[in-house]
Amino acid sequence: MELELFSGAFFSALLAIILIDLVLAGDNALIIGLVARNLPKDSQKKVIFWGTFGAIAIRALMAILVVYILAVPGFMLAGGLALVWIARKLLTPQDKEEESHLVKAPAASFAAAVRTIIIADAVMGIDNVLAIGGASHGSILLILIGLAISVPIIVWGSQLVIKLVDRYPSVILVGGAVLCWTAYGMIVREPMLVAWFEAHPAAKLVLAVLAFSIALAPWYAERLSEQMKPLTVLLPAMLIWMLGFEAASSIWKVQVDYLMATTQGEYMLEGLRWIGWLPFAALFLWVRERMVLRNARLARSAQ
Amino acid sequence: MRLIHRSHRAANAVRTVSPSGELFVASIVICMILASFGDAVDPTWLGEAGLEFAFFDFGGEFSVLAMRHWHLLELLLAGGAMAAGIMVLRIVVGAFFHPLDPVHRDAVEKVPIKL
């Protein structure tokens, strides 16, 4: 789908790309610092320039490549599902400072340093390019404009970005919500599912709530009391149950709509759809309670 | 390692976010879900149910049916407006109910009138 230039949709997609770029940006300065710390001073400057240039080039190339990959049937769905998980990971609190696993030791030569920086950036940027590929609606121009705006901010204004998110942590939450919204859009646009979603419009709403309930779970779990915490599992599970019945009705051609049900079996199926999840929820709560009690007993005996 | 993880507050955004920031993002999420609801509702079904007039009279451009076409910018603006509205409502309702709270029995000023 090509977006009309300078339309509301165009600027919205551009905003989504910039926001995604900012919240999912890798710490290039840290990588460069780690790689180039043992090189001579004049080589360090060259490594910073060529490393940054190479990282930007590979990022742009990967983003453009992703647009073509996402056009292949099935990849939009996979990308959307991956984005929901990326949004969840973004919002999950980081108690310990994460160490970089991409750089094991400082580079011994200029070429090795540049190569390490580019590879590290490519690995760190996979989630980023996937997200901007989904948000760009297939427009390469949008990706290039988005990168042209966000890359200089990240490379030369990283302190500014850190100050912004430190002052307003809600930017991260907005980023998570935008990622989730992009994921929903990608799944709904999946070529293999477009016709199915047209035939089952209610499934779109269930899917949107499901995506938000999974991606934003770390956020609302923080606000729930200990007794209500199982909701973070039960709510998505219940929505998957509902979607599963909707999908099963299409695959096995069974009637799950009670307004159209005619036989006793169809009415039973409808009942199973609405209340069939209750025993599973009860079982889950029982097992969880047992585990909590067991852990408490183990902790007490360890003291 | 992400750039944002250099800030402890950003790395723990779900814990450190301010109440107003949280309200703003929650409003955006609600708008996004409403937009997907608009996407999920079949307008012909509303016609069959005789609800189309009610929807157009009630919401016009702002009904969930119109929201299905909203872009991210519109959703962010709507989220901001909704958050501001809820905050104003909270202040007004608070100001209305505050005088109704009885003064503590040991308080010096039992009657809130100063001569």
Coordinates of C-alpha atoms in Angstrom, one line a residue:
Chain A
M1 CA 0.0 0.0 0.0
E2 CA 1.7 3.2 -1.2
L3 CA 1.0 6.3 1.1
E4 CA 0.0 9.6 -0.4
L5 CA 2.9 12.0 0.0
F6 CA 2.6 14.6 2.8
S7 CA -0.9 13.3 3.8
G8 CA -2.0 12.6 7.4
A9 CA -1.2 8.9 6.9
F10 CA 2.3 9.8 5.7
F11 CA 3.1 11.9 8.7
S12 CA 1.6 9.4 11.1
A13 CA 3.8 6.6 9.6
L14 CA 6.8 8.9 9.7
L15 CA 6.1 9.7 13.4
A16 CA 5.8 6.0 14.1
I17 CA 9.1 5.3 12.4
I18 CA 11.0 8.0 14.3
L19 CA 9.5 7.0 17.6
I20 CA 10.3 3.3 17.0
D21 CA 13.8 4.3 15.9
L22 CA 14.3 6.2 19.2
V23 CA 13.0 3.6 21.6
L24 CA 14.6 0.6 19.9
A25 CA 17.9 2.3 19.1
G26 CA 21.0 0.4 20.0
D27 CA 23.8 1.9 22.1
N28 CA 26.3 2.4 19.2
A29 CA 28.5 4.7 21.3
L30 CA 29.1 1.9 23.8
I31 CA 29.9 -0.6 21.1
I32 CA 32.3 1.8 19.4
G33 CA 34.0 2.7 22.7
L34 CA 34.4 -1.0 23.6
V35 CA 35.8 -2.0 20.2
A36 CA 38.1 0.9 19.6
R37 CA 39.6 1.4 23.1
N38 CA 42.9 -0.3 22.4
L39 CA 43.5 1.3 19.0
P40 CA 45.8 4.3 18.5
K41 CA 44.1 7.8 18.8
D42 CA 44.2 8.6 15.0
S43 CA 42.7 5.2 14.2
Q44 CA 39.9 5.7 16.8
K45 CA 38.6 8.7 14.9
K46 CA 38.6 6.8 11.6
V47 CA 36.8 3.8 13.3
I48 CA 34.1 6.1 14.7
F49 CA 33.5 7.7 11.3
W50 CA 33.5 4.5 9.2
G51 CA 31.8 2.4 11.9
T52 CA 29.0 4.9 12.1
F53 CA 28.7 5.2 8.3
G54 CA 28.7 1.5 7.9
A55 CA 26.1 1.0 10.6
I56 CA 23.8 3.6 9.0
A57 CA 24.3 2.0 5.5
I58 CA 23.6 -1.5 6.7
R59 CA 20.6 -0.3 8.7
A60 CA 19.1 1.4 5.6
L61 CA 19.8 -1.6 3.5
M62 CA 18.2 -4.0 6.0
A63 CA 15.1 -1.7 6.4
I64 CA 14.6 -1.7 2.6
L65 CA 15.2 -5.4 2.4
V66 CA 12.6 -6.0 5.2
V67 CA 9.9 -4.1 3.1
Y68 CA 10.4 -6.7 0.3
I69 CA 10.5 -9.7 2.8
L70 CA 7.3 -8.5 4.4
A71 CA 5.5 -8.6 1.0
V72 CA 6.0 -12.4 1.1
P73 CA 2.8 -14.1 2.4
G74 CA 3.2 -15.2 6.0
F75 CA 6.0 -12.8 6.9
M76 CA 3.7 -10.0 7.8
L77 CA 2.0 -12.2 10.4
A78 CA 5.3 -13.5 11.8
G79 CA 6.6 -9.9 11.9
G80 CA 3.5 -8.7 13.7
L81 CA 3.7 -11.5 16.3
A82 CA 7.4 -10.8 16.8
L83 CA 6.6 -7.1 17.3
V84 CA 4.2 -7.8 20.1
W85 CA 6.9 -9.7 21.9
I86 CA 9.4 -6.9 21.2
A87 CA 7.0 -4.3 22.7
R88 CA 6.6 -6.6 25.8
K89 CA 10.4 -6.8 26.1
L90 CA 10.7 -3.1 25.8
L91 CA 8.3 -2.5 28.7
T92 CA 9.7 -5.2 30.9
P93 CA 11.7 -3.5 33.8
Q94 CA 15.4 -3.9 33.7
D95 CA 16.6 -4.4 37.3
K96 CA 20.2 -5.1 36.4
E97 CA 22.4 -3.3 34.0
E98 CA 22.5 -5.3 30.8
E99 CA 26.0 -6.1 29.5
S100 CA 26.8 -6.1 25.8
H101 CA 27.3 -9.7 24.5
L102 CA 28.1 -8.5 21.0
V103 CA 31.6 -7.3 21.8
K104 CA 33.8 -9.8 23.6
A105 CA 37.1 -8.0 23.3
P106 CA 38.6 -4.8 21.8
A107 CA 39.6 -5.1 18.2
A108 CA 43.2 -5.4 17.2
S109 CA 43.0 -3.6 13.8
F110 CA 41.0 -0.9 12.0
A111 CA 39.2 -3.3 9.7
A112 CA 38.3 -5.7 12.5
A113 CA 36.9 -2.8 14.6
V114 CA 34.7 -1.5 11.7
R115 CA 33.5 -5.0 10.9
T116 CA 32.6 -5.6 14.6
I117 CA 30.7 -2.3 14.8
I118 CA 28.7 -3.0 11.7
I119 CA 27.9 -6.6 12.7
A120 CA 26.9 -5.5 16.2
D121 CA 24.6 -2.8 14.8
A122 CA 23.0 -5.2 12.3
V123 CA 22.3 -7.7 15.1
M124 CA 21.0 -5.0 17.5
G125 CA 18.9 -3.4 14.7
I126 CA 16.9 -6.5 13.6
D127 CA 13.9 -5.7 15.8
N128 CA 14.2 -2.0 14.8
V129 CA 14.1 -2.6 11.0
L130 CA 11.3 -5.1 11.4
A131 CA 9.2 -2.5 13.2
I132 CA 9.9 0.3 10.8
G133 CA 9.3 -2.1 7.9
G134 CA 5.8 -2.7 9.3
A135 CA 5.2 1.0 10.1
S136 CA 6.3 2.2 6.7
H137 CA 3.3 0.5 4.9
G138 CA 5.8 -0.6 2.2
S139 CA 7.1 2.9 1.4
I140 CA 10.9 3.0 1.0
L141 CA 10.8 6.8 0.8
L142 CA 9.3 6.9 4.3
I143 CA 12.0 4.6 5.6
L144 CA 14.7 6.7 4.2
I145 CA 13.2 10.0 5.5
G146 CA 12.6 8.3 8.9
L147 CA 16.3 7.1 9.0
A148 CA 17.5 10.5 7.8
I149 CA 15.7 12.2 10.8
S150 CA 16.3 9.6 13.5
V151 CA 19.9 8.4 12.8
P152 CA 21.6 11.8 13.4
I153 CA 19.5 12.2 16.6
I154 CA 20.7 8.8 17.8
V155 CA 24.3 9.1 16.7
W156 CA 25.1 12.7 17.6
G157 CA 22.2 13.5 20.0
S158 CA 22.2 10.3 22.1
Q159 CA 22.6 12.3 25.3
L160 CA 19.5 14.3 24.3
V161 CA 17.5 11.1 23.8
I162 CA 18.7 9.7 27.1
K163 CA 17.7 13.0 28.9
L164 CA 14.3 13.0 27.1
V165 CA 13.4 9.4 28.2
D166 CA 14.9 10.0 31.6
R167 CA 12.7 13.1 32.1
Y168 CA 9.6 11.5 30.5
P169 CA 9.6 7.7 30.8
S170 CA 6.1 7.8 29.3
V171 CA 7.8 8.1 25.9
I172 CA 8.8 4.4 26.3
L173 CA 5.2 3.5 27.1
V174 CA 4.0 5.4 24.0
G175 CA 6.7 3.6 22.0
G176 CA 5.4 0.2 23.3
A177 CA 1.8 1.2 22.4
V178 CA 2.9 2.3 18.9
L179 CA 4.8 -0.9 18.4
C180 CA 1.8 -2.9 19.4
W181 CA -0.5 -0.8 17.1
T182 CA 2.0 -1.5 14.3
A183 CA 1.9 -5.2 15.1
Y184 CA -1.9 -5.2 15.0
G185 CA -1.8 -3.4 11.6
M186 CA 0.7 -5.9 10.2
I187 CA -1.3 -9.0 11.3
V188 CA -4.5 -7.5 9.9
R189 CA -2.7 -6.7 6.6
E190 CA -1.3 -10.2 6.2
P191 CA -2.3 -11.3 2.7
M192 CA -3.2 -14.8 3.8
L193 CA -5.6 -13.4 6.5
V194 CA -7.2 -10.3 4.9
A195 CA -10.2 -12.3 3.5
W196 CA -10.6 -14.1 6.8
F197 CA -10.6 -10.8 8.8
E198 CA -13.2 -9.4 6.3
A199 CA -15.4 -12.3 7.0
H200 CA -14.8 -12.2 10.7
P201 CA -14.7 -8.5 11.6
A202 CA -15.2 -9.1 15.3
A203 CA -11.9 -11.0 15.3
K204 CA -10.1 -7.7 14.7
L205 CA -11.2 -6.3 18.0
V206 CA -10.3 -9.5 19.8
L207 CA -6.9 -9.5 18.1
A208 CA -6.2 -5.8 19.1
V209 CA -7.1 -6.4 22.7
L210 CA -5.1 -9.6 22.7
A211 CA -2.0 -7.8 21.3
F212 CA -2.3 -5.0 23.9
S213 CA -2.9 -7.4 26.7
I214 CA 0.3 -9.3 25.9
A215 CA 2.5 -6.3 25.0
L216 CA 1.4 -4.1 27.9
A217 CA 1.3 -6.9 30.5
P218 CA 4.5 -5.6 32.3
W219 CA 2.8 -2.2 32.7
Y220 CA -0.6 -3.3 34.1
A221 CA 1.0 -6.1 36.1
E222 CA 2.8 -3.4 38.1
R223 CA -0.5 -1.9 39.1
L224 CA -2.3 -5.1 40.0
S225 CA -2.4 -6.6 43.5
E226 CA -0.8 -10.0 44.1
Q227 CA -4.2 -11.7 43.9
M228 CA -5.0 -10.1 40.6
K229 CA -1.6 -10.9 38.9
P230 CA -2.9 -14.1 37.2
L231 CA -5.0 -11.7 35.0
T232 CA -1.9 -11.1 33.0
V233 CA -2.0 -14.7 31.8
L234 CA -5.8 -15.4 32.0
L235 CA -6.9 -12.4 29.9
P236 CA -4.6 -13.2 26.9
A237 CA -5.4 -16.9 27.2
M238 CA -9.2 -16.2 27.2
L239 CA -8.8 -14.1 24.1
I240 CA -6.7 -16.8 22.3
W241 CA -9.5 -19.3 23.3
M242 CA -12.1 -17.0 21.6
L243 CA -9.9 -16.5 18.5
G244 CA -9.2 -20.2 18.4
F245 CA -13.0 -21.0 18.1
E246 CA -13.4 -18.3 15.4
A247 CA -10.5 -19.9 13.5
A248 CA -11.8 -23.4 14.0
S249 CA -15.2 -22.4 12.7
S250 CA -13.5 -21.5 9.4
I251 CA -11.2 -24.5 9.2
W252 CA -13.7 -27.2 10.0
K253 CA -16.8 -25.3 8.8
V254 CA -18.7 -25.5 12.1
Q255 CA -21.3 -23.0 13.3
V256 CA -20.2 -21.2 16.4
D257 CA -22.6 -18.3 16.2
Y258 CA -25.6 -18.9 18.5
L259 CA -27.9 -16.8 16.3
M260 CA -27.3 -19.2 13.4
A261 CA -27.1 -22.4 15.5
T262 CA -29.8 -25.0 14.6
T263 CA -28.7 -28.3 16.1
Q264 CA -28.0 -29.3 19.7
G265 CA -24.3 -29.9 18.9
E266 CA -24.0 -26.3 17.6
Y267 CA -25.6 -24.9 20.7
M268 CA -23.2 -27.0 22.8
L269 CA -20.2 -25.7 20.8
E270 CA -21.4 -22.2 21.4
G271 CA -21.7 -22.9 25.2
L272 CA -18.2 -24.4 25.1
R273 CA -16.9 -21.3 23.4
W274 CA -18.2 -18.9 26.1
I275 CA -17.7 -20.9 29.3
G276 CA -15.4 -23.8 28.3
W277 CA -12.3 -21.9 29.4
L278 CA -13.5 -21.7 33.0
P279 CA -12.2 -25.2 34.1
F280 CA -8.8 -24.4 32.6
A281 CA -8.7 -21.0 34.4
A282 CA -9.6 -22.7 37.7
L283 CA -6.9 -25.4 37.1
F284 CA -4.4 -22.7 36.3
L285 CA -5.3 -20.7 39.5
W286 CA -5.1 -23.9 41.6
V287 CA -1.7 -24.9 40.2
R288 CA -0.4 -21.3 40.6
E289 CA -1.6 -21.3 44.2
R290 CA 0.1 -24.6 44.9
M291 CA 3.4 -23.3 43.4
V292 CA 3.2 -20.1 45.5
L293 CA 2.7 -22.1 48.7
R294 CA 5.5 -24.5 47.8
N295 CA 7.9 -21.7 47.1
A296 CA 7.0 -20.0 50.4
R297 CA 7.5 -23.3 52.2
L298 CA 10.9 -23.8 50.5
A299 CA 12.0 -20.2 51.4
R300 CA 11.0 -20.8 55.0
S301 CA 12.9 -24.0 55.3
A302 CA 16.0 -22.5 53.7
Q303 CA 16.1 -19.8 56.4
Chain B
M1 CA 22.0 -3.1 24.7
R2 CA 19.5 -0.4 24.0
L3 CA 20.3 3.3 24.2
I4 CA 17.3 4.0 26.5
H5 CA 18.7 1.5 29.0
R6 CA 21.5 3.9 29.9
S7 CA 18.8 5.7 31.9
H8 CA 17.5 3.8 34.9
R9 CA 14.2 5.7 34.9
A10 CA 13.6 4.8 31.2
A11 CA 14.7 1.2 31.7
N12 CA 12.0 0.9 34.4
A13 CA 9.5 3.1 32.7
V14 CA 6.5 1.1 33.9
R15 CA 7.5 1.9 37.5
T16 CA 8.8 5.4 37.1
V17 CA 6.2 6.9 34.8
S18 CA 4.3 9.9 36.3
P19 CA 0.5 9.5 36.9
S20 CA -0.3 12.1 34.2
G21 CA 2.1 10.4 31.7
E22 CA 0.4 7.1 32.5
L23 CA -3.0 8.6 32.0
F24 CA -1.9 10.0 28.6
V25 CA -0.6 6.7 27.3
A26 CA -3.6 4.8 28.7
S27 CA -5.9 7.2 26.8
I28 CA -3.9 6.6 23.6
V29 CA -4.3 2.8 24.1
I30 CA -8.0 3.2 24.7
C31 CA -8.3 5.3 21.5
M32 CA -6.4 2.6 19.6
I33 CA -8.7 -0.1 20.9
L34 CA -11.7 2.0 20.0
A35 CA -10.3 2.5 16.5
S36 CA -9.9 -1.3 16.1
F37 CA -13.5 -1.6 17.4
G38 CA -14.6 0.7 14.7
D39 CA -12.7 -1.5 12.3
A40 CA -14.4 -4.5 13.7
V41 CA -18.0 -3.2 13.4
D42 CA -19.7 -3.8 10.2
P43 CA -21.6 -0.6 9.2
T44 CA -24.2 -2.6 7.3
W45 CA -25.0 -4.4 10.6
L46 CA -25.7 -1.1 12.2
G47 CA -28.1 -0.3 9.3
E48 CA -29.9 -3.5 9.8
A49 CA -30.3 -2.8 13.5
G50 CA -31.6 0.7 12.8
L51 CA -28.7 2.2 14.7
E52 CA -27.1 4.3 12.0
F53 CA -29.0 7.4 12.8
A54 CA -28.2 7.1 16.5
F55 CA -24.6 6.7 15.8
F56 CA -24.4 9.6 13.4
D57 CA -26.4 11.9 15.6
F58 CA -24.5 11.0 18.7
G59 CA -20.9 10.9 17.6
G60 CA -20.7 12.1 14.0
E61 CA -17.0 12.3 13.1
F62 CA -16.0 11.1 16.5
S63 CA -17.9 7.8 16.6
V64 CA -16.0 4.6 16.6
L65 CA -17.1 4.1 13.0
A66 CA -15.1 7.2 12.0
M67 CA -12.2 6.2 14.2
R68 CA -11.5 3.2 12.0
H69 CA -9.8 5.6 9.5
W70 CA -7.8 7.5 12.1
H71 CA -4.0 7.6 11.8
L72 CA -1.5 7.6 14.6
L73 CA -1.3 11.4 14.8
E74 CA -5.1 11.6 15.2
L75 CA -5.0 8.8 17.9
L76 CA -2.2 10.6 19.8
L77 CA -4.1 13.9 19.7
A78 CA -7.4 12.2 20.7
G79 CA -5.5 10.4 23.5
G80 CA -4.1 13.8 24.7
A81 CA -7.5 15.4 24.6
M82 CA -9.1 12.5 26.4
A83 CA -6.4 12.6 29.1
A84 CA -6.8 16.3 29.5
G85 CA -10.6 15.9 29.8
I86 CA -10.2 13.2 32.4
M87 CA -7.8 15.4 34.4
V88 CA -10.1 18.4 34.3
L89 CA -13.0 16.1 35.3
R90 CA -11.0 14.8 38.2
I91 CA -10.2 18.3 39.4
V92 CA -13.8 19.5 39.0
V93 CA -15.3 16.5 40.7
G94 CA -12.7 16.7 43.5
A95 CA -13.5 20.4 44.0
F96 CA -17.2 19.6 44.1
F97 CA -16.9 16.8 46.6
H98 CA -14.2 18.3 48.8
P99 CA -16.5 20.7 50.7
L100 CA -18.9 17.9 51.3
D101 CA -16.3 16.0 53.4
P102 CA -17.1 16.6 57.1
V103 CA -14.4 18.4 59.1
H104 CA -12.7 16.3 61.7
R105 CA -14.5 16.4 65.0
D106 CA -11.3 17.8 66.7
A107 CA -10.6 20.4 64.1
V108 CA -10.4 24.1 65.2
E109 CA -12.5 25.4 62.3
K110 CA -15.6 23.4 62.5
V111 CA -17.5 25.9 60.4
P112 CA -15.6 26.8 57.2
I113 CA -16.6 30.5 57.4
K114 CA -14.0 33.0 58.4
L115 CA -15.3 36.3 60.0

